[in-house]
Short mmCIF file of N, CA, C and O in Angstrom, two decimals:
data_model
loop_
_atom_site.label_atom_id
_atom_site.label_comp_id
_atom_site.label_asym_id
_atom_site.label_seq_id
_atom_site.Cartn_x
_atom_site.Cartn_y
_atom_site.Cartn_z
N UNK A 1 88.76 31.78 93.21
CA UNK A 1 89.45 31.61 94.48
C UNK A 1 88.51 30.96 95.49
O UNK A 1 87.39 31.38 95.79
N UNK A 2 89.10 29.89 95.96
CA UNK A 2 88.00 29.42 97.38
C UNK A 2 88.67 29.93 98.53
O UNK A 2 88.84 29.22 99.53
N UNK A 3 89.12 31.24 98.47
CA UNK A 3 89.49 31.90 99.93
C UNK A 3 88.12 32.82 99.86
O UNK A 3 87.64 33.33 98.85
N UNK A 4 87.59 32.90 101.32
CA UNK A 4 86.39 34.40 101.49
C UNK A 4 87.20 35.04 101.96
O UNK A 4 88.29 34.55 102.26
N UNK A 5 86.87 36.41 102.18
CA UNK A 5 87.64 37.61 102.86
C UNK A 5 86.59 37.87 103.63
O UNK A 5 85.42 38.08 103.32
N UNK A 6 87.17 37.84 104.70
CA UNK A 6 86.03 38.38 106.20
C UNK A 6 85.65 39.66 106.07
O UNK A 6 86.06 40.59 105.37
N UNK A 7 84.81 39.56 106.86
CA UNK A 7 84.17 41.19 106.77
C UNK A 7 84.88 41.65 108.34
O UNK A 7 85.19 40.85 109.24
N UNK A 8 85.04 43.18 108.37
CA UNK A 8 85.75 44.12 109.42
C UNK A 8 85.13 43.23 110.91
O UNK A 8 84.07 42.61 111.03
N UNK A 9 86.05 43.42 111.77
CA UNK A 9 86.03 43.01 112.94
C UNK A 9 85.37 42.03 113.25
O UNK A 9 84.57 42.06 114.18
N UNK A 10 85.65 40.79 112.38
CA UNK A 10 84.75 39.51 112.30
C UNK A 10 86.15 38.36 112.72
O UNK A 10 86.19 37.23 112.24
N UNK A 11 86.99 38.78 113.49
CA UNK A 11 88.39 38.37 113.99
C UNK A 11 88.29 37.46 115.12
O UNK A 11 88.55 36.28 115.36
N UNK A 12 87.58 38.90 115.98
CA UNK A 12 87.57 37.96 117.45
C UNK A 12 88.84 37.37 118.25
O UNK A 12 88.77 36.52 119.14
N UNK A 13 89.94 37.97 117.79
CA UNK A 13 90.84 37.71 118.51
C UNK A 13 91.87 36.26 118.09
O UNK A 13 92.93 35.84 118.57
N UNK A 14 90.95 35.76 116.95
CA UNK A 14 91.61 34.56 116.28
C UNK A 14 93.18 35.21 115.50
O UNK A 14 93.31 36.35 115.07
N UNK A 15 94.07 34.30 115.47
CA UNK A 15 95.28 34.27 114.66
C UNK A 15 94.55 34.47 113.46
O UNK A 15 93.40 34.07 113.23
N UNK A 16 95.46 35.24 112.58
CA UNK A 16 94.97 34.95 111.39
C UNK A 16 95.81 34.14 110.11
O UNK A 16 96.29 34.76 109.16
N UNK A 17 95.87 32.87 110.24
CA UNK A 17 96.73 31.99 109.84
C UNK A 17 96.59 31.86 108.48
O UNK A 17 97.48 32.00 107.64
N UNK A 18 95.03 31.46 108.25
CA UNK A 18 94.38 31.84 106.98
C UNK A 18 94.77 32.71 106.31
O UNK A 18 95.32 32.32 105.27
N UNK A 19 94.71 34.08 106.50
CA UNK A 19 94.33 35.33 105.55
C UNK A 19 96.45 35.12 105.44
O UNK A 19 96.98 35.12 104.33
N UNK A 20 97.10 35.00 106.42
CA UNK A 20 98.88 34.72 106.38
C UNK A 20 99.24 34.13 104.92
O UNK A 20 100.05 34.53 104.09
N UNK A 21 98.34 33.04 104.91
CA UNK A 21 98.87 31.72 103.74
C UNK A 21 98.34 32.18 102.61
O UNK A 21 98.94 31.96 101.56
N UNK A 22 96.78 33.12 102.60
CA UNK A 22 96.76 33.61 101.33
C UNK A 22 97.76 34.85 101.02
O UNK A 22 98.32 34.99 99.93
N UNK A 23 97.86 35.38 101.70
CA UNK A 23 98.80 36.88 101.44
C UNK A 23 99.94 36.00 100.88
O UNK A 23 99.96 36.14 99.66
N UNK A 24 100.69 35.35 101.21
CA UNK A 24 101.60 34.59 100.86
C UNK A 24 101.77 34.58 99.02
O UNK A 24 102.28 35.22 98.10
N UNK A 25 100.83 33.21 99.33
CA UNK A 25 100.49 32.36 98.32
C UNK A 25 100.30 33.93 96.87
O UNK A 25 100.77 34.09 95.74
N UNK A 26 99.57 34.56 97.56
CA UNK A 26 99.35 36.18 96.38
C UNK A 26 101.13 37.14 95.89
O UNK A 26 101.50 37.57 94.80
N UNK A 27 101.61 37.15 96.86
CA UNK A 27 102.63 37.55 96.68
C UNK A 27 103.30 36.67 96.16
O UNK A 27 103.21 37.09 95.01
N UNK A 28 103.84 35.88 96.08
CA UNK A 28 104.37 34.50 95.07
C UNK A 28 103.82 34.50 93.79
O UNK A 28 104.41 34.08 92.80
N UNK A 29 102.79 34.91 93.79
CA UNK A 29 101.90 35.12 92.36
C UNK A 29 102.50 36.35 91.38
O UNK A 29 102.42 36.47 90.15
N UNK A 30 103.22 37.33 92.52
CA UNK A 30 103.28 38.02 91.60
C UNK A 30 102.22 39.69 91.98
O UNK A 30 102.31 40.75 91.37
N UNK A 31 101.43 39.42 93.01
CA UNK A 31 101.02 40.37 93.54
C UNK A 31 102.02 41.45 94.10
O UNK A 31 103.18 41.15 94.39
N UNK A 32 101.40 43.05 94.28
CA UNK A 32 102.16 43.65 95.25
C UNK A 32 101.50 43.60 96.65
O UNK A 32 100.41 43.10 96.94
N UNK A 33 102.31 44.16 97.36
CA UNK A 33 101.85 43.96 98.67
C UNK A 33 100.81 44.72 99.21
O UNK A 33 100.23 44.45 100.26
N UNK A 34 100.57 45.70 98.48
CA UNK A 34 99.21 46.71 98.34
C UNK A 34 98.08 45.89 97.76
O UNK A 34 97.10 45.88 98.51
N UNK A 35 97.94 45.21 96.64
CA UNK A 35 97.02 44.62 96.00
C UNK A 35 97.18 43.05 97.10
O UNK A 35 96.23 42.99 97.88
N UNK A 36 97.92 42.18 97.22
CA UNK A 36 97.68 41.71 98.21
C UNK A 36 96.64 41.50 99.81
O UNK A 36 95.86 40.62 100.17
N UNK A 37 97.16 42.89 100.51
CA UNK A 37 96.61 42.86 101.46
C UNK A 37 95.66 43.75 101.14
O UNK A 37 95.33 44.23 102.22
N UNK A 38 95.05 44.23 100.31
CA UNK A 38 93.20 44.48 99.79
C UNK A 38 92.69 43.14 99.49
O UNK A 38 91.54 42.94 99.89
N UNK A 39 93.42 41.96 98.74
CA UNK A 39 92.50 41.43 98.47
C UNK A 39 92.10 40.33 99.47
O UNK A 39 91.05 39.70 99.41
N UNK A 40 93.30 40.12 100.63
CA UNK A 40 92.73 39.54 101.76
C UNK A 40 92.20 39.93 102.87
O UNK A 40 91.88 39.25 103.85
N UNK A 41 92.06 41.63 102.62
CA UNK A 41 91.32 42.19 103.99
C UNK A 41 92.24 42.58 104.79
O UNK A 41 91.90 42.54 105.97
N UNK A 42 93.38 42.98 104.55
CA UNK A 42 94.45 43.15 105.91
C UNK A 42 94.78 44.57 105.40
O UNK A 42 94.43 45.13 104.36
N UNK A 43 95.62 45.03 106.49
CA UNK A 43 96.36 46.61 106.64
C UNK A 43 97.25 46.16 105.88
O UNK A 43 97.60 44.99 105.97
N UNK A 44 97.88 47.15 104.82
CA UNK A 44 98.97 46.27 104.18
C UNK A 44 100.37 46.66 104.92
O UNK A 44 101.47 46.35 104.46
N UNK A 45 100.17 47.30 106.02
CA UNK A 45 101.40 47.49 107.08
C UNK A 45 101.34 46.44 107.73
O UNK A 45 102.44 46.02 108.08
N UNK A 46 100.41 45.79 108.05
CA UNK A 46 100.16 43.64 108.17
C UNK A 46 101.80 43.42 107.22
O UNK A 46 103.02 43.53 107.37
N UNK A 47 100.91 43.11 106.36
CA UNK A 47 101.50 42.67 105.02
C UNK A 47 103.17 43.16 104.83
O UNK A 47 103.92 42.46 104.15
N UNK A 48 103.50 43.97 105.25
CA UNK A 48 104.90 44.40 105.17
C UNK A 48 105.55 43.93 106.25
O UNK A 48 106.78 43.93 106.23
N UNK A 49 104.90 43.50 107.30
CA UNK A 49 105.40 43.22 108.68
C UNK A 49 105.39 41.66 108.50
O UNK A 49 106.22 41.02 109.14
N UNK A 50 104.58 41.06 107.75
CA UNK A 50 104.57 39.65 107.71
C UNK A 50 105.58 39.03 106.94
O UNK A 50 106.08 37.91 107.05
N UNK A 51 105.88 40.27 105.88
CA UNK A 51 107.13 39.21 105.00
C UNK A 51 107.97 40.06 105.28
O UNK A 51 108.87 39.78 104.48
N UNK A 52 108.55 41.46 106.26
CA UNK A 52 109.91 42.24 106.66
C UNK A 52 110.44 41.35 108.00
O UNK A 52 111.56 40.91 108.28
N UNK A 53 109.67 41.30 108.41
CA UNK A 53 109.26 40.94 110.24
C UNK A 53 109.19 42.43 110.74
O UNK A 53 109.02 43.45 110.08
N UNK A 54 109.34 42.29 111.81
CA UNK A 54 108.55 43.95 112.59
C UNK A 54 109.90 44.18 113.31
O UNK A 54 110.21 43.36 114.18
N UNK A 55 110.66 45.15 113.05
CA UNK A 55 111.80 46.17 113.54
C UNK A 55 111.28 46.19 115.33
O UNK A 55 110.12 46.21 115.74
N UNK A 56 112.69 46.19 116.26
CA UNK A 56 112.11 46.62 117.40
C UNK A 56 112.06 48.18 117.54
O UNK A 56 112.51 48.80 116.57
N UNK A 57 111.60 48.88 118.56
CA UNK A 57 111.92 49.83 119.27
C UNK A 57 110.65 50.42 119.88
O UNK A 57 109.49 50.30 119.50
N UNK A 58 111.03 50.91 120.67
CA UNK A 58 109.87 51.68 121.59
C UNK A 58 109.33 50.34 122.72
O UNK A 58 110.16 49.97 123.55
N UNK A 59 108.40 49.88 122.71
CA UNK A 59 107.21 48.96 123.31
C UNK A 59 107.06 47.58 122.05
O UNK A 59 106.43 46.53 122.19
N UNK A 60 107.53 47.85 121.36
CA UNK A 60 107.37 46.76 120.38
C UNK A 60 108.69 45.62 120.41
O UNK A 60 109.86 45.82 120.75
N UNK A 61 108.25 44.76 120.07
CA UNK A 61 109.42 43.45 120.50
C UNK A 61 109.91 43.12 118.86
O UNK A 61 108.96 43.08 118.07
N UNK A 62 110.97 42.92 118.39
CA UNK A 62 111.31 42.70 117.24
C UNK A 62 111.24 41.30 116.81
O UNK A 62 111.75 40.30 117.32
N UNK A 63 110.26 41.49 115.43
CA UNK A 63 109.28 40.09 115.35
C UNK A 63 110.46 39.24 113.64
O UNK A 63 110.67 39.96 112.67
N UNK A 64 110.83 38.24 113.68
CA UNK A 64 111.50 37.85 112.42
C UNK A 64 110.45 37.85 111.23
O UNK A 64 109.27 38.02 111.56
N UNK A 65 110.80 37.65 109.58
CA UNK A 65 109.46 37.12 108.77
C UNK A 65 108.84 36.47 109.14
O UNK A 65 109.28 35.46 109.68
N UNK A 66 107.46 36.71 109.03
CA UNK A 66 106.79 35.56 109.01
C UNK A 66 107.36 34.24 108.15
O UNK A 66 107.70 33.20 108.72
N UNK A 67 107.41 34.44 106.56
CA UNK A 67 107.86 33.48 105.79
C UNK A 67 108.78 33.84 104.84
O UNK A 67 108.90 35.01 104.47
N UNK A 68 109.19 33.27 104.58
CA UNK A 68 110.16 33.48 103.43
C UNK A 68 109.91 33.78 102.32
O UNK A 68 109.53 32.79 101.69
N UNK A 69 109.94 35.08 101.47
CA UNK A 69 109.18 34.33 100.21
C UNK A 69 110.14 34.65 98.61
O UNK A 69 110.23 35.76 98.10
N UNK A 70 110.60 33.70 98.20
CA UNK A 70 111.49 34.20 96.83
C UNK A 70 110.96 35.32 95.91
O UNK A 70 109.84 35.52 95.44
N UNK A 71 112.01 35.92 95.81
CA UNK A 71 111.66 36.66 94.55
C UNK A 71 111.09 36.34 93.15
O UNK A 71 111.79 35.69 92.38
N UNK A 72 109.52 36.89 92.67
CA UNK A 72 109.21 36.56 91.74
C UNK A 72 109.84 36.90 90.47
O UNK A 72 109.41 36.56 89.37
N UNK A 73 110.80 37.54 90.67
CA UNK A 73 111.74 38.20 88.87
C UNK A 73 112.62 37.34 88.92
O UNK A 73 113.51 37.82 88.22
N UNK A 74 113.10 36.02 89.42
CA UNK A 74 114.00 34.90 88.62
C UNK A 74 114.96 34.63 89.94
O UNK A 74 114.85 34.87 91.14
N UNK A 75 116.01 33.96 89.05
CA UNK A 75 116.83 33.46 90.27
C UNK A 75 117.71 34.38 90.78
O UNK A 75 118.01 35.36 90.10
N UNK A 76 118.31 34.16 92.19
CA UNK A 76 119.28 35.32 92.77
C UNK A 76 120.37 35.35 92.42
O UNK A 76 120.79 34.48 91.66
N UNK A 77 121.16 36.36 92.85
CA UNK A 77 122.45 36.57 91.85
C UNK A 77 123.33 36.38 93.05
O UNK A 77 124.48 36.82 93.06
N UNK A 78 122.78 35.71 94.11
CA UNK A 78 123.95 35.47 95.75
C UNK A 78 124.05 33.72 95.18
O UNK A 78 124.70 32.90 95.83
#
C-alpha cells in the first residue's frame, strides 16, 4: 500500500480527504468497516458516518453519505 497512516493527533485540523478515499477504496475491497477504519487510523464511528451519513438530532446537523459505495456481494435485486 502507498497510503501511511498518521500517527494520533497529527491532524491539525486538516480535512481528512485522504484517509476518506482510502476507507473507501478498503471497503470496496471487501473490507469491514471495523478492519477498515483500523487500518486507516479512524474511529470506525468515522467510518459508519462516512458511508451512513450522520442522523440529525440534538446539536448535530444531519450530514448525507459521504460516498456511495456498491455492494461488494454482486448485483442489486432493485
Amino acid at each position: 500500500m502507498d497510503f501511511e497512516i498518521r500517527s494520533k493527533k497529527e491532524n491539525g485540523g486538516r480535512k481528512l480527504s485522504r484517509e476518506r478515499a482510502e476507507y473507501f477504496r478498503l471497503v470496496q475491497l471487501g473490507y469491514s468497516n471495523r478492519e477498515a477504519s483500523e487500518l486507516v487510523g479512524i474511529n470506525p464511528r468515522t467510518g459508519r458516518e462516512w458511508r451512513n451519513g450522520r442522523p440529525g438530532g440534538g446539536r448535530k446537523r444531519p450530514r448525507p453519505p459521504a460516498h456511495i459505495v456498491p455492494a461488494a456481494s454482486g448485483p442489486s435485486r432493485y
